[in-house]
Tab-separated table of C-alpha atoms in Angstrom:
chain	number	residue	atom	x	y	z
T	295	UNK	CA	3.234	-3.840	-46.413
T	296	UNK	CA	0.205	-3.359	-44.163
T	297	UNK	CA	-0.764	-0.870	-41.147
T	298	UNK	CA	-2.226	-2.367	-38.671
T	299	UNK	CA	-5.474	0.600	-37.226
T	300	UNK	CA	-4.118	2.020	-33.406
T	301	UNK	CA	-7.364	-0.098	-31.954
T	302	UNK	CA	-5.847	-3.899	-33.782
T	303	UNK	CA	-2.825	-2.418	-31.946
T	304	UNK	CA	-4.440	-2.110	-28.436
T	305	UNK	CA	-5.396	-4.921	-29.483
T	306	UNK	CA	-1.998	-6.715	-29.808
T	307	UNK	CA	-0.728	-5.006	-26.307
T	308	UNK	CA	-4.074	-6.709	-24.558
T	309	UNK	CA	-3.082	-10.297	-25.482
T	310	UNK	CA	1.097	-9.378	-24.553
T	311	UNK	CA	0.210	-7.487	-21.344
T	312	UNK	CA	-1.946	-11.506	-20.357
T	313	UNK	CA	1.062	-14.149	-22.180
T	314	UNK	CA	3.543	-11.010	-20.724
T	315	UNK	CA	2.246	-11.808	-17.156
T	316	UNK	CA	1.498	-15.944	-18.149
T	317	UNK	CA	4.324	-16.844	-15.444
T	318	UNK	CA	4.887	-14.491	-13.286
T	319	UNK	CA	1.587	-14.947	-12.057
T	320	UNK	CA	-1.512	-17.981	-11.770
T	321	UNK	CA	-4.345	-15.188	-12.657
T	322	UNK	CA	-6.809	-15.962	-15.242
T	323	UNK	CA	-10.609	-14.088	-15.925
T	324	UNK	CA	-12.045	-18.476	-14.839
T	325	UNK	CA	-10.267	-19.194	-11.937
T	326	UNK	CA	-14.163	-18.990	-10.009
T	327	UNK	CA	-15.967	-20.258	-12.535
T	328	UNK	CA	-16.198	-23.711	-10.627
T	329	UNK	CA	-16.162	-23.453	-7.191
T	330	UNK	CA	-17.759	-19.290	-7.156
T	331	UNK	CA	-19.878	-19.619	-10.467
T	332	UNK	CA	-21.956	-16.422	-9.759
T	333	UNK	CA	-19.391	-13.844	-8.091
T	334	UNK	CA	-20.079	-11.844	-10.610
T	335	UNK	CA	-23.230	-10.801	-10.861
T	336	UNK	CA	-22.996	-11.083	-7.146
T	337	UNK	CA	-20.646	-7.528	-6.599
T	338	UNK	CA	-22.444	-6.531	-10.099
T	339	UNK	CA	-25.400	-6.204	-7.983
T	340	UNK	CA	-24.196	-5.100	-4.195
T	341	UNK	CA	-22.039	-2.273	-6.741
T	342	UNK	CA	-25.277	-1.135	-8.222
T	343	UNK	CA	-28.403	-1.144	-5.859
T	344	UNK	CA	-24.959	1.281	-4.158
T	345	UNK	CA	-25.049	3.366	-6.604
T	346	UNK	CA	-29.046	4.228	-7.323
T	347	UNK	CA	-27.670	6.165	-2.979
T	348	UNK	CA	-24.157	7.020	-3.953
T	349	UNK	CA	-23.951	7.724	-7.427
T	350	UNK	CA	-20.249	8.903	-6.197
T	351	UNK	CA	-19.543	5.565	-5.702
T	352	UNK	CA	-18.141	3.491	-8.666
T	353	UNK	CA	-15.513	5.852	-8.742
T	354	UNK	CA	-14.585	4.777	-5.152
T	355	UNK	CA	-13.850	1.699	-6.472
T	356	UNK	CA	-12.162	2.113	-8.842
T	357	UNK	CA	-9.738	4.315	-6.927
T	358	UNK	CA	-9.350	1.469	-4.189
T	359	UNK	CA	-8.089	-1.300	-6.337
T	360	UNK	CA	-5.217	1.148	-7.253
T	361	UNK	CA	-4.017	2.582	-3.865
T	362	UNK	CA	-4.914	-0.931	-3.163
T	363	UNK	CA	-2.453	-1.630	-5.721
T	364	UNK	CA	0.378	1.344	-5.609
T	365	UNK	CA	1.207	-0.041	-1.969
T	366	UNK	CA	2.681	-3.640	-1.706
T	367	UNK	CA	0.466	-4.927	-4.252
T	368	UNK	CA	-2.942	-5.571	-5.545
T	369	UNK	CA	-3.738	-7.540	-2.212
T	370	UNK	CA	-6.041	-6.245	-0.502
T	371	UNK	CA	-3.997	-3.918	2.225
T	372	UNK	CA	-5.965	-1.417	1.750
T	373	UNK	CA	-8.695	-3.066	3.374
T	374	UNK	CA	-7.356	-3.685	6.284
T	375	UNK	CA	-8.394	-2.098	9.743
T	376	UNK	CA	-5.386	-0.989	12.594
T	377	UNK	CA	-4.626	-4.444	15.192
T	378	UNK	CA	-2.596	-4.831	17.407
T	379	UNK	CA	-0.512	-5.740	14.961
T	380	UNK	CA	-1.546	-4.117	11.568
T	381	UNK	CA	-0.535	-0.060	11.215
T	382	UNK	CA	-3.524	0.278	8.284
T	383	UNK	CA	-2.676	2.169	5.482
T	384	UNK	CA	-5.947	4.185	5.435
T	385	UNK	CA	-4.257	6.562	7.915
T	386	UNK	CA	-2.124	7.116	5.384
T	387	UNK	CA	-2.115	11.371	4.051
T	388	UNK	CA	-3.060	9.889	1.206
T	389	UNK	CA	-5.794	7.616	2.194
T	390	UNK	CA	-6.828	9.616	5.637
T	391	UNK	CA	-10.303	10.894	5.084
T	392	UNK	CA	-10.572	10.757	1.390
T	393	UNK	CA	-10.781	6.877	0.591
T	394	UNK	CA	-14.437	5.624	0.242
T	395	UNK	CA	-16.368	2.136	-0.850
T	396	UNK	CA	-14.370	0.324	2.158
T	397	UNK	CA	-18.499	-1.096	3.205
T	398	UNK	CA	-20.087	-1.648	-0.061
T	399	UNK	CA	-16.659	-3.724	-0.354
T	400	UNK	CA	-17.522	-5.510	2.802
T	401	UNK	CA	-20.977	-5.817	1.295
T	402	UNK	CA	-19.774	-7.193	-1.481
T	403	UNK	CA	-17.581	-9.506	1.047
T	404	UNK	CA	-20.280	-10.483	3.482
T	405	UNK	CA	-22.799	-11.719	0.490
T	406	UNK	CA	-19.859	-13.727	-1.538
T	407	UNK	CA	-19.364	-15.154	1.294
T	408	UNK	CA	-22.724	-16.883	2.015
T	409	UNK	CA	-22.634	-17.528	-1.365
T	410	UNK	CA	-19.390	-19.688	-1.146
T	411	UNK	CA	-17.594	-19.313	1.628
T	412	UNK	CA	-13.891	-18.972	2.676
T	413	UNK	CA	-12.942	-18.907	-1.606
T	414	UNK	CA	-12.262	-15.593	-2.976
T	415	UNK	CA	-10.170	-12.589	-1.605
T	416	UNK	CA	-10.400	-9.712	-0.991
T	417	UNK	CA	-8.100	-8.353	-3.449
T	418	UNK	CA	-10.021	-10.127	-6.029
T	419	UNK	CA	-13.262	-8.892	-5.300
T	420	UNK	CA	-11.014	-5.390	-5.673
T	421	UNK	CA	-10.482	-5.930	-9.299
T	422	UNK	CA	-14.065	-6.677	-9.500
T	423	UNK	CA	-15.806	-3.808	-8.281
T	424	UNK	CA	-13.608	-1.004	-10.403
T	425	UNK	CA	-14.377	-3.473	-13.594
T	426	UNK	CA	-18.494	-3.086	-12.797
T	427	UNK	CA	-17.052	-0.061	-11.983
T	428	UNK	CA	-16.352	1.392	-15.172
T	429	UNK	CA	-18.730	-0.322	-17.109
T	430	UNK	CA	-21.417	1.067	-14.906
T	431	UNK	CA	-20.635	4.460	-15.940
T	432	UNK	CA	-20.303	3.840	-19.435
T	433	UNK	CA	-17.096	2.538	-20.160
T	434	UNK	CA	-14.942	-0.621	-21.061
T	435	UNK	CA	-15.436	-4.404	-19.706
T	436	UNK	CA	-12.405	-6.124	-19.586
T	437	UNK	CA	-11.622	-9.804	-18.650
T	438	UNK	CA	-10.417	-9.615	-14.994
T	439	UNK	CA	-7.037	-11.749	-14.273
T	440	UNK	CA	-8.131	-13.752	-10.562
T	441	UNK	CA	-6.496	-15.610	-8.688
T	442	UNK	CA	-5.157	-12.843	-6.061
T	443	UNK	CA	-4.582	-13.760	-2.533
T	444	UNK	CA	-4.691	-11.610	0.332
T	445	UNK	CA	-1.952	-10.183	2.446
T	446	UNK	CA	-0.955	-11.095	6.183
T	447	UNK	CA	0.252	-7.328	6.547
T	448	UNK	CA	-0.032	-3.173	5.142
T	449	UNK	CA	2.688	-1.032	5.108
T	450	UNK	CA	0.967	2.843	5.817
T	451	UNK	CA	4.869	3.726	5.649
T	452	UNK	CA	4.940	2.414	1.667
T	453	UNK	CA	1.164	4.310	1.247
T	454	UNK	CA	2.822	7.844	1.745
T	455	UNK	CA	5.600	6.952	-0.528
T	456	UNK	CA	4.101	5.728	-3.176
T	457	UNK	CA	0.604	6.666	-3.949
T	458	UNK	CA	0.926	9.915	-5.929
T	459	UNK	CA	0.151	13.303	-4.501
T	460	UNK	CA	-1.623	15.549	-5.842
T	461	UNK	CA	0.797	18.168	-6.801
T	462	UNK	CA	3.351	16.690	-8.131
T	463	UNK	CA	5.408	17.387	-11.561
T	464	UNK	CA	4.911	15.328	-15.024
T	465	UNK	CA	8.529	14.258	-13.787
T	466	UNK	CA	7.572	13.027	-10.436
T	467	UNK	CA	4.491	11.436	-11.791
T	468	UNK	CA	6.841	9.214	-13.868
T	469	UNK	CA	8.730	7.495	-12.274
T	470	UNK	CA	6.513	7.210	-9.582
T	471	UNK	CA	4.496	4.901	-11.950
T	472	UNK	CA	7.002	3.852	-13.660
T	473	UNK	CA	7.933	2.394	-9.576
T	474	UNK	CA	5.610	0.297	-10.379
T	475	UNK	CA	6.347	-1.000	-14.256
T	476	UNK	CA	3.834	1.229	-15.202
T	477	UNK	CA	5.054	3.298	-18.454
T	478	UNK	CA	4.024	6.987	-19.479
T	479	UNK	CA	0.773	5.726	-21.971
T	480	UNK	CA	-0.627	3.930	-19.024
T	481	UNK	CA	0.703	7.074	-16.752
T	482	UNK	CA	-2.365	8.524	-19.153
T	483	UNK	CA	-3.989	6.234	-19.763
T	484	UNK	CA	-4.847	5.676	-16.209
T	485	UNK	CA	-5.303	9.454	-14.920
T	486	UNK	CA	-8.681	8.952	-17.317
T	487	UNK	CA	-10.621	7.467	-14.130
T	488	UNK	CA	-10.681	11.451	-13.273
T	489	UNK	CA	-13.459	11.292	-15.889
T	490	UNK	CA	-15.469	10.194	-12.747
T	491	UNK	CA	-15.736	10.870	-9.032
T	492	UNK	CA	-15.121	14.676	-7.130
T	493	UNK	CA	-12.578	15.895	-5.592
T	494	UNK	CA	-11.813	17.932	-2.403
T	495	UNK	CA	-10.786	21.561	-1.458
T	496	UNK	CA	-7.716	20.485	0.034
T	497	UNK	CA	-6.037	18.974	-2.947
T	498	UNK	CA	-6.261	21.478	-5.628
T	499	UNK	CA	-6.248	25.005	-3.580
T	500	UNK	CA	-2.942	25.350	-3.942
T	501	UNK	CA	-3.191	25.748	-7.618
T	502	UNK	CA	-6.230	28.283	-6.249
T	503	UNK	CA	-4.568	31.367	-4.396
T	504	UNK	CA	-0.418	30.409	-4.316
T	505	UNK	CA	1.368	28.000	-6.493
T	506	UNK	CA	4.147	26.833	-5.377
T	507	UNK	CA	4.721	29.993	-3.643
T	508	UNK	CA	4.842	32.735	-6.087
T	509	UNK	CA	1.690	33.745	-4.294
T	510	UNK	CA	-0.689	33.555	-7.578
T	511	UNK	CA	-2.785	31.024	-9.567
T	512	UNK	CA	-1.793	28.348	-11.514
T	513	UNK	CA	-1.437	30.319	-15.245
T	514	UNK	CA	-2.460	27.090	-16.142
T	515	UNK	CA	-5.827	27.536	-14.960
T	516	UNK	CA	-8.386	27.768	-17.424
T	517	UNK	CA	-9.796	31.992	-16.258
T	518	UNK	CA	-13.513	31.305	-16.066
T	519	UNK	CA	-12.548	27.960	-14.954
T	520	UNK	CA	-10.251	29.480	-11.611
T	521	UNK	CA	-13.308	31.542	-11.305
T	522	UNK	CA	-15.424	28.837	-10.643
T	523	UNK	CA	-13.698	27.089	-8.419
T	524	UNK	CA	-12.744	29.967	-5.632
T	525	UNK	CA	-16.600	30.320	-5.428
T	526	UNK	CA	-16.803	26.776	-4.839
T	527	UNK	CA	-13.196	27.246	-2.310
T	528	UNK	CA	-12.439	31.026	-0.762
T	529	UNK	CA	-9.330	30.830	1.139
T	530	UNK	CA	-11.478	30.611	4.637
T	531	UNK	CA	-13.782	27.756	3.423
T	532	UNK	CA	-13.586	24.411	4.418
T	533	UNK	CA	-11.149	22.216	3.229
T	534	UNK	CA	-13.896	18.894	2.824
T	535	UNK	CA	-15.994	20.933	-0.152
T	536	UNK	CA	-16.396	18.883	-3.103
T	537	UNK	CA	-15.924	19.758	-7.423
T	538	UNK	CA	-16.388	17.271	-9.834
T	539	UNK	CA	-13.059	15.649	-11.728
T	540	UNK	CA	-14.963	15.695	-15.150
T	541	UNK	CA	-16.723	19.798	-15.198
T	542	UNK	CA	-18.512	17.782	-18.653
T	543	UNK	CA	-19.577	14.196	-17.727
T	544	UNK	CA	-19.224	14.528	-13.389
T	545	UNK	CA	-21.204	10.949	-13.489
T	546	UNK	CA	-20.261	9.894	-16.960
T	547	UNK	CA	-17.145	7.730	-17.803
T	548	UNK	CA	-15.624	8.542	-20.699
T	549	UNK	CA	-13.347	10.796	-22.688
T	550	UNK	CA	-14.407	13.704	-21.752
T	551	UNK	CA	-11.883	13.878	-20.094
T	552	UNK	CA	-8.847	14.324	-22.002
T	553	UNK	CA	-11.295	17.900	-24.183
T	554	UNK	CA	-10.698	18.942	-20.290
T	555	UNK	CA	-7.290	18.704	-20.310
T	556	UNK	CA	-7.050	20.397	-23.537
T	557	UNK	CA	-9.175	23.846	-22.303
T	558	UNK	CA	-7.694	23.935	-19.176
T	559	UNK	CA	-10.430	21.968	-16.925
T	560	UNK	CA	-8.101	19.642	-14.917
T	561	UNK	CA	-8.855	19.949	-12.131
T	562	UNK	CA	-5.400	18.456	-9.378
T	563	UNK	CA	-2.432	19.600	-10.730
T	564	UNK	CA	-1.348	16.164	-11.679
T	565	UNK	CA	-4.058	16.268	-14.568
T	566	UNK	CA	-3.241	19.589	-16.540
T	567	UNK	CA	0.501	18.997	-16.716
T	568	UNK	CA	-0.217	15.690	-18.867
T	569	UNK	CA	-1.876	18.422	-20.771
T	570	UNK	CA	0.261	21.463	-20.592
T	571	UNK	CA	3.909	20.241	-19.645
T	572	UNK	CA	6.145	22.060	-22.050
T	573	UNK	CA	6.993	19.405	-24.760
T	574	UNK	CA	5.919	16.614	-23.356
T	575	UNK	CA	5.689	13.456	-24.060
T	576	UNK	CA	2.241	13.044	-22.193
T	577	UNK	CA	0.427	16.102	-24.748
T	578	UNK	CA	0.115	13.277	-27.905
T	579	UNK	CA	-1.882	10.699	-25.886
T	580	UNK	CA	-4.665	13.481	-24.126
T	581	UNK	CA	-5.036	14.696	-27.399
T	582	UNK	CA	-5.373	10.905	-29.194
T	583	UNK	CA	-7.429	10.287	-26.203
T	584	UNK	CA	-10.410	12.974	-27.073
T	585	UNK	CA	-10.037	12.520	-30.157
T	586	UNK	CA	-10.943	8.885	-29.900
T	587	UNK	CA	-13.138	7.918	-27.143
T	588	UNK	CA	-12.638	4.147	-28.634
T	589	UNK	CA	-8.777	4.353	-29.047
T	590	UNK	CA	-9.168	5.366	-24.667
T	591	UNK	CA	-11.135	2.632	-23.697
T	592	UNK	CA	-9.083	-0.286	-25.591
T	593	UNK	CA	-5.627	1.592	-23.532
T	594	UNK	CA	-8.107	1.973	-20.493
T	595	UNK	CA	-8.568	-2.634	-21.248
T	596	UNK	CA	-5.237	-2.697	-21.252
T	597	UNK	CA	-3.867	-0.972	-18.292
T	598	UNK	CA	-5.808	-1.682	-15.688
T	599	UNK	CA	-5.461	-5.693	-16.693
T	600	UNK	CA	-1.130	-4.380	-16.705
T	601	UNK	CA	-1.217	-2.162	-13.076
T	602	UNK	CA	-3.905	-5.695	-11.405
T	603	UNK	CA	-1.060	-7.864	-11.434
T	604	UNK	CA	1.055	-5.785	-9.272
T	605	UNK	CA	2.665	-7.543	-6.704
T	606	UNK	CA	-0.229	-10.565	-6.916
T	607	UNK	CA	0.091	-13.196	-4.161
T	608	UNK	CA	-1.014	-16.198	-5.328
T	609	UNK	CA	-0.516	-20.437	-4.493
T	610	UNK	CA	-0.139	-20.537	-0.694
T	611	UNK	CA	1.653	-17.249	-0.052
T	612	UNK	CA	-0.757	-14.817	1.406
T	613	UNK	CA	-4.577	-16.158	2.366
T	614	UNK	CA	-8.528	-16.049	1.476
T	615	UNK	CA	-9.882	-13.771	4.158
T	616	UNK	CA	-12.978	-14.256	5.897
T	617	UNK	CA	-13.212	-10.323	5.603
T	618	UNK	CA	-11.654	-7.998	4.232
T	619	UNK	CA	-11.061	-5.299	7.441
T	620	UNK	CA	-8.850	-7.724	8.775
T	621	UNK	CA	-5.876	-10.711	8.615
T	622	UNK	CA	-7.639	-14.306	9.937
T	623	UNK	CA	-5.857	-14.191	12.767
T	624	UNK	CA	-6.781	-11.385	13.881
T	625	UNK	CA	-11.333	-11.787	13.247
T	626	UNK	CA	-10.781	-15.151	14.937
T	627	UNK	CA	-9.709	-14.152	17.403
T	628	UNK	CA	-12.744	-10.942	17.517
T	629	UNK	CA	-14.815	-12.905	16.671
T	630	UNK	CA	-14.106	-15.646	19.361
T	631	UNK	CA	-14.275	-12.805	22.029
T	632	UNK	CA	-17.943	-11.271	21.116
T	633	UNK	CA	-18.923	-14.714	21.268
T	634	UNK	CA	-17.755	-14.790	24.883
T	635	UNK	CA	-19.404	-11.335	25.469
T	636	UNK	CA	-22.681	-10.053	25.466
T	637	UNK	CA	-21.347	-6.193	24.503
T	638	UNK	CA	-21.648	-6.438	20.162
T	639	UNK	CA	-19.514	-8.159	18.094
T	640	UNK	CA	-18.345	-7.612	14.345
T	641	UNK	CA	-20.755	-7.249	12.113
């Protein structure tokens, strides 16, 4: 019996991911073919324009989609601002002074509303933006299942609970992903999104000086890399100093992230855990992705589609927001109040 190549196996898994979820949610890549045919082009144009002045925007938008899906599903809840009824997830510990790109999402939404009013959800905009971010960074593209609707609620407490902290052990990481229906391969694959972007010193400084209260640095850090990071993040530093997640190609979506782990150049503890945890089943996956970028890209397509199905709202559930930062009932009150007042309103 002839064996299938690894890429062909992933290709089969790719379509299985769609078929397995077909009965769960009415999502498909052609959802807006008739109602908003230029949707992808609009999203692409806004993100491309933003990337000309902000090379971090692609990584930030991918992260927004991840942070949305891990809290009550891919429903745009991460975008909601505080109101009398909404306790925003943006002020959860993993998000506060950390998530970026909300202004770009609002620009996309405004352009989409101009072309296709009351049609496209903010949750779908996040899903499309994540794929566009990958493509513009040199990474893979994939058919994006669409048809999500936006939540009427946010859940800050769940954001604090569900979003993985950068200090988790491998077992804790696995449990966090398993709670979302994602397996170990998904964990290693989606961690590869750290192939571009930046991180604040506060997310890894504990590795540099007093790892797990030992008084010593994390022994899994390359010695020269440790010295470099200490210069960037001295003990008396502001914790908001930034460092690239990928030492090698910080603005490009590729497989160098995994080679960095092999060389003990993982920035976050949760990155290096994938390779340096003794006898871990993640090590072989890291090695395979490091040696074969196409194989990593195929896996990334599958895992992104799989993640995009978490807890989606379809049919009559939820709504199509007019503005991504507010549920429609709050937005109509805010706009109505602004129209009656000569002071500044929403833009």
